[in-house]
Amino acid sequence: MMSNVGVGELLMTIPVGNILGEGVLWDNKNQSIWWTDIETAQLFRYDINSEQLSTFIMPYRVGSFGLTQHADQLIVAFDRGIALYHLKTENLQWLATPESHLPNNRFNDGKVDRQGRFWAGTMVETIADNSASPSTNAALYCINHKSQCAKVYENISISNGLCWSPDSLTMYHADSQQHEIFQYDFNPNTAAVSNKRSFVTTDPLIFPDGSEVDAAGYLWNAQWGGGQVVRYCPDGKVDLTLKLPVTNPTSIAFGGPDLDWLIITSAKNSLSARQIDIEQFAGDVFIYKLSSIKGLVVNSCLVGC
């Protein structure tokens, strides 16, 4: 296994100390990095030119979100549902609350596909009966261009790792609790998903978290508990492993002026006091320079346009 080949130096760390940093994305138009701290119900935006960090207090916890074509408006998977949210006016327009009858669930990872639809999945946050086996009451949803919400898959424990191949013919999705990343055939015209199959299985103590696909079609996955980001070939073989100074990386994005930065969020909410003392960068955002590898521009959401 190659280690850190293709990844250069650590360019910088944004010292935010998030409890549960997640959902990172790159705003190419405004050259800025966005992410959420789920547990504090905050969004962050870091402008790379001015080096200014902005913080937005949100009305509910944010599992994931996407940029839209309207300035200051985001599509957001709040813990209790999906909505359009205006950062300045604080106007909130609910689009779907499909799991309002499941108080132990919340929305988690989500992403805009290359056609402008918004996808988000839920996770079982608590297990009511204290069962040792993971509950599978969570699901994956898609909001189409007409703002209609459809359940795509169910029987999930922790929905995570959504991303698409450069040609949009393959979708990737992880169930973290099951330690597995899946591949699906994807129809970009209809958003139909079919032919679910296993792509990668991680070790029992490593949980696949956020993913993204680079311009060459290789999948990168942040691995909670593993202290690493792994790049997988299209056939599922490990191409490279980037070891990190934190145990729990959570999500990744490609960014920077030339789309050759790897941006990684992290968390400290599950660490012991001793681990937090050792991992002084836990909860921070890391930016690495890539060598001869680039990402793709993130699409804006067309829902509600």
mmCIF file with all atom_site columns, N, CA and C in Angstrom, residues 22 26 47 52 79 83 94 97 121 147 153 164 170-171 179 201 209 214-215 234 236 238 258 285 297 303:
data_model
loop_
_atom_site.group_PDB
_atom_site.id
_atom_site.type_symbol
_atom_site.label_atom_id
_atom_site.label_alt_id
_atom_site.label_comp_id
_atom_site.label_asym_id
_atom_site.label_entity_id
_atom_site.label_seq_id
_atom_site.pdbx_PDB_ins_code
_atom_site.Cartn_x
_atom_site.Cartn_y
_atom_site.Cartn_z
_atom_site.occupancy
_atom_site.B_iso_or_equiv
_atom_site.pdbx_formal_charge
_atom_site.auth_seq_id
_atom_site.auth_comp_id
_atom_site.auth_asym_id
_atom_site.auth_atom_id
_atom_site.pdbx_PDB_model_num
ATOM 1  N N  . GLU A 1 22  ? -18.182 18.776 9.868   1.00 0.00 ? 22  GLU A N  1
ATOM 2  C CA . GLU A 1 22  ? -18.722 17.899 8.821   1.00 0.00 ? 22  GLU A CA 1
ATOM 3  C C  . GLU A 1 22  ? -19.084 18.711 7.580   1.00 0.00 ? 22  GLU A C  1
ATOM 4  N N  . TRP A 1 26  ? -16.457 23.234 -1.261  1.00 0.00 ? 26  TRP A N  1
ATOM 5  C CA . TRP A 1 26  ? -15.693 24.348 -1.829  1.00 0.00 ? 26  TRP A CA 1
ATOM 6  C C  . TRP A 1 26  ? -16.596 25.200 -2.708  1.00 0.00 ? 26  TRP A C  1
ATOM 7  N N  . ASP A 1 47  ? -12.883 32.468 3.791   1.00 0.00 ? 47  ASP A N  1
ATOM 8  C CA . ASP A 1 47  ? -12.480 33.100 2.531   1.00 0.00 ? 47  ASP A CA 1
ATOM 9  C C  . ASP A 1 47  ? -10.962 32.996 2.407   1.00 0.00 ? 47  ASP A C  1
ATOM 10 N N  . GLN A 1 52  ? -10.501 35.401 6.124   1.00 0.00 ? 52  GLN A N  1
ATOM 11 C CA . GLN A 1 52  ? -11.516 35.719 7.125   1.00 0.00 ? 52  GLN A CA 1
ATOM 12 C C  . GLN A 1 52  ? -12.432 34.521 7.357   1.00 0.00 ? 52  GLN A C  1
ATOM 13 N N  . ASP A 1 79  ? -31.364 18.711 11.177  1.00 0.00 ? 79  ASP A N  1
ATOM 14 C CA . ASP A 1 79  ? -31.581 17.439 11.857  1.00 0.00 ? 79  ASP A CA 1
ATOM 15 C C  . ASP A 1 79  ? -32.990 16.903 11.622  1.00 0.00 ? 79  ASP A C  1
ATOM 16 N N  . ALA A 1 83  ? -34.585 21.952 4.016   1.00 0.00 ? 83  ALA A N  1
ATOM 17 C CA . ALA A 1 83  ? -35.189 23.268 3.801   1.00 0.00 ? 83  ALA A CA 1
ATOM 18 C C  . ALA A 1 83  ? -34.268 24.162 2.989   1.00 0.00 ? 83  ALA A C  1
ATOM 19 N N  . TRP A 1 94  ? -39.403 25.014 4.455   1.00 0.00 ? 94  TRP A N  1
ATOM 20 C CA . TRP A 1 94  ? -39.280 23.567 4.547   1.00 0.00 ? 94  TRP A CA 1
ATOM 21 C C  . TRP A 1 94  ? -39.688 22.910 3.233   1.00 0.00 ? 94  TRP A C  1
ATOM 22 N N  . THR A 1 97  ? -39.955 16.864 5.514   1.00 0.00 ? 97  THR A N  1
ATOM 23 C CA . THR A 1 97  ? -39.647 16.354 6.858   1.00 0.00 ? 97  THR A CA 1
ATOM 24 C C  . THR A 1 97  ? -40.111 14.894 6.922   1.00 0.00 ? 97  THR A C  1
ATOM 25 N N  . GLY A 1 121 ? -29.131 11.793 3.509   1.00 0.00 ? 121 GLY A N  1
ATOM 26 C CA . GLY A 1 121 ? -29.543 10.589 4.210   1.00 0.00 ? 121 GLY A CA 1
ATOM 27 C C  . GLY A 1 121 ? -29.654 10.849 5.699   1.00 0.00 ? 121 GLY A C  1
ATOM 28 N N  . SER A 1 147 ? -38.662 20.298 -6.251  1.00 0.00 ? 147 SER A N  1
ATOM 29 C CA . SER A 1 147 ? -38.720 20.310 -4.784  1.00 0.00 ? 147 SER A CA 1
ATOM 30 C C  . SER A 1 147 ? -39.490 19.124 -4.213  1.00 0.00 ? 147 SER A C  1
ATOM 31 N N  . TYR A 1 153 ? -33.462 4.804  -0.761  1.00 0.00 ? 153 TYR A N  1
ATOM 32 C CA . TYR A 1 153 ? -33.093 3.541  -0.103  1.00 0.00 ? 153 TYR A CA 1
ATOM 33 C C  . TYR A 1 153 ? -33.442 3.621  1.365   1.00 0.00 ? 153 TYR A C  1
ATOM 34 N N  . TRP A 1 164 ? -20.553 11.101 -6.716  1.00 0.00 ? 164 TRP A N  1
ATOM 35 C CA . TRP A 1 164 ? -20.818 10.545 -8.043  1.00 0.00 ? 164 TRP A CA 1
ATOM 36 C C  . TRP A 1 164 ? -19.550 10.541 -8.889  1.00 0.00 ? 164 TRP A C  1
ATOM 37 N N  . THR A 1 170 ? -22.172 6.465  -12.023 1.00 0.00 ? 170 THR A N  1
ATOM 38 C CA . THR A 1 170 ? -22.006 5.671  -10.811 1.00 0.00 ? 170 THR A CA 1
ATOM 39 C C  . THR A 1 170 ? -22.208 6.553  -9.592  1.00 0.00 ? 170 THR A C  1
ATOM 40 N N  . MET A 1 171 ? -23.012 6.090  -8.646  1.00 0.00 ? 171 MET A N  1
ATOM 41 C CA . MET A 1 171 ? -23.180 6.774  -7.366  1.00 0.00 ? 171 MET A CA 1
ATOM 42 C C  . MET A 1 171 ? -22.531 5.939  -6.270  1.00 0.00 ? 171 MET A C  1
ATOM 43 N N  . HIS A 1 179 ? -19.777 -0.442 8.070   1.00 0.00 ? 179 HIS A N  1
ATOM 44 C CA . HIS A 1 179 ? -18.385 -0.444 7.610   1.00 0.00 ? 179 HIS A CA 1
ATOM 45 C C  . HIS A 1 179 ? -18.284 -0.723 6.109   1.00 0.00 ? 179 HIS A C  1
ATOM 46 N N  . THR A 1 201 ? -15.114 -2.504 1.943   1.00 0.00 ? 201 THR A N  1
ATOM 47 C CA . THR A 1 201 ? -15.445 -2.805 3.335   1.00 0.00 ? 201 THR A CA 1
ATOM 48 C C  . THR A 1 201 ? -14.256 -2.414 4.197   1.00 0.00 ? 201 THR A C  1
ATOM 49 N N  . ASP A 1 209 ? -16.675 7.566  6.392   1.00 0.00 ? 209 ASP A N  1
ATOM 50 C CA . ASP A 1 209 ? -17.441 8.802  6.589   1.00 0.00 ? 209 ASP A CA 1
ATOM 51 C C  . ASP A 1 209 ? -17.577 9.497  5.233   1.00 0.00 ? 209 ASP A C  1
ATOM 52 N N  . ASP A 1 214 ? -12.444 12.369 -7.368  1.00 0.00 ? 214 ASP A N  1
ATOM 53 C CA . ASP A 1 214 ? -11.598 13.356 -8.049  1.00 0.00 ? 214 ASP A CA 1
ATOM 54 C C  . ASP A 1 214 ? -11.827 13.310 -9.562  1.00 0.00 ? 214 ASP A C  1
ATOM 55 N N  . ALA A 1 215 ? -11.106 14.160 -10.287 1.00 0.00 ? 215 ALA A N  1
ATOM 56 C CA . ALA A 1 215 ? -11.320 14.292 -11.730 1.00 0.00 ? 215 ALA A CA 1
ATOM 57 C C  . ALA A 1 215 ? -10.984 13.019 -12.487 1.00 0.00 ? 215 ALA A C  1
ATOM 58 N N  . PRO A 1 234 ? -11.044 3.001  -9.112  1.00 0.00 ? 234 PRO A N  1
ATOM 59 C CA . PRO A 1 234 ? -12.422 2.680  -9.502  1.00 0.00 ? 234 PRO A CA 1
ATOM 60 C C  . PRO A 1 234 ? -12.818 1.219  -9.293  1.00 0.00 ? 234 PRO A C  1
ATOM 61 N N  . GLY A 1 236 ? -11.957 -0.411 -6.560  1.00 0.00 ? 236 GLY A N  1
ATOM 62 C CA . GLY A 1 236 ? -12.001 -0.618 -5.115  1.00 0.00 ? 236 GLY A CA 1
ATOM 63 C C  . GLY A 1 236 ? -10.674 -0.881 -4.449  1.00 0.00 ? 236 GLY A C  1
ATOM 64 N N  . VAL A 1 238 ? -6.975  -0.022 -2.934  1.00 0.00 ? 238 VAL A N  1
ATOM 65 C CA . VAL A 1 238 ? -6.386  1.155  -2.300  1.00 0.00 ? 238 VAL A CA 1
ATOM 66 C C  . VAL A 1 238 ? -5.288  1.717  -3.185  1.00 0.00 ? 238 VAL A C  1
ATOM 67 N N  . ASP A 1 258 ? -6.775  26.102 -8.024  1.00 0.00 ? 258 ASP A N  1
ATOM 68 C CA . ASP A 1 258 ? -6.551  25.121 -9.095  1.00 0.00 ? 258 ASP A CA 1
ATOM 69 C C  . ASP A 1 258 ? -7.205  23.769 -8.798  1.00 0.00 ? 258 ASP A C  1
ATOM 70 N N  . VAL A 1 285 ? -9.785  22.046 10.710  1.00 0.00 ? 285 VAL A N  1
ATOM 71 C CA . VAL A 1 285 ? -9.888  21.792 9.268   1.00 0.00 ? 285 VAL A CA 1
ATOM 72 C C  . VAL A 1 285 ? -8.480  21.782 8.688   1.00 0.00 ? 285 VAL A C  1
ATOM 73 N N  . VAL A 1 297 ? -15.381 20.876 -9.949  1.00 0.00 ? 297 VAL A N  1
ATOM 74 C CA . VAL A 1 297 ? -16.176 21.957 -9.389  1.00 0.00 ? 297 VAL A CA 1
ATOM 75 C C  . VAL A 1 297 ? -17.498 21.401 -8.845  1.00 0.00 ? 297 VAL A C  1
ATOM 76 N N  . VAL A 1 303 ? -32.754 23.118 -6.996  1.00 0.00 ? 303 VAL A N  1
ATOM 77 C CA . VAL A 1 303 ? -34.058 22.955 -6.364  1.00 0.00 ? 303 VAL A CA 1
ATOM 78 C C  . VAL A 1 303 ? -34.622 24.331 -6.026  1.00 0.00 ? 303 VAL A C  1
#
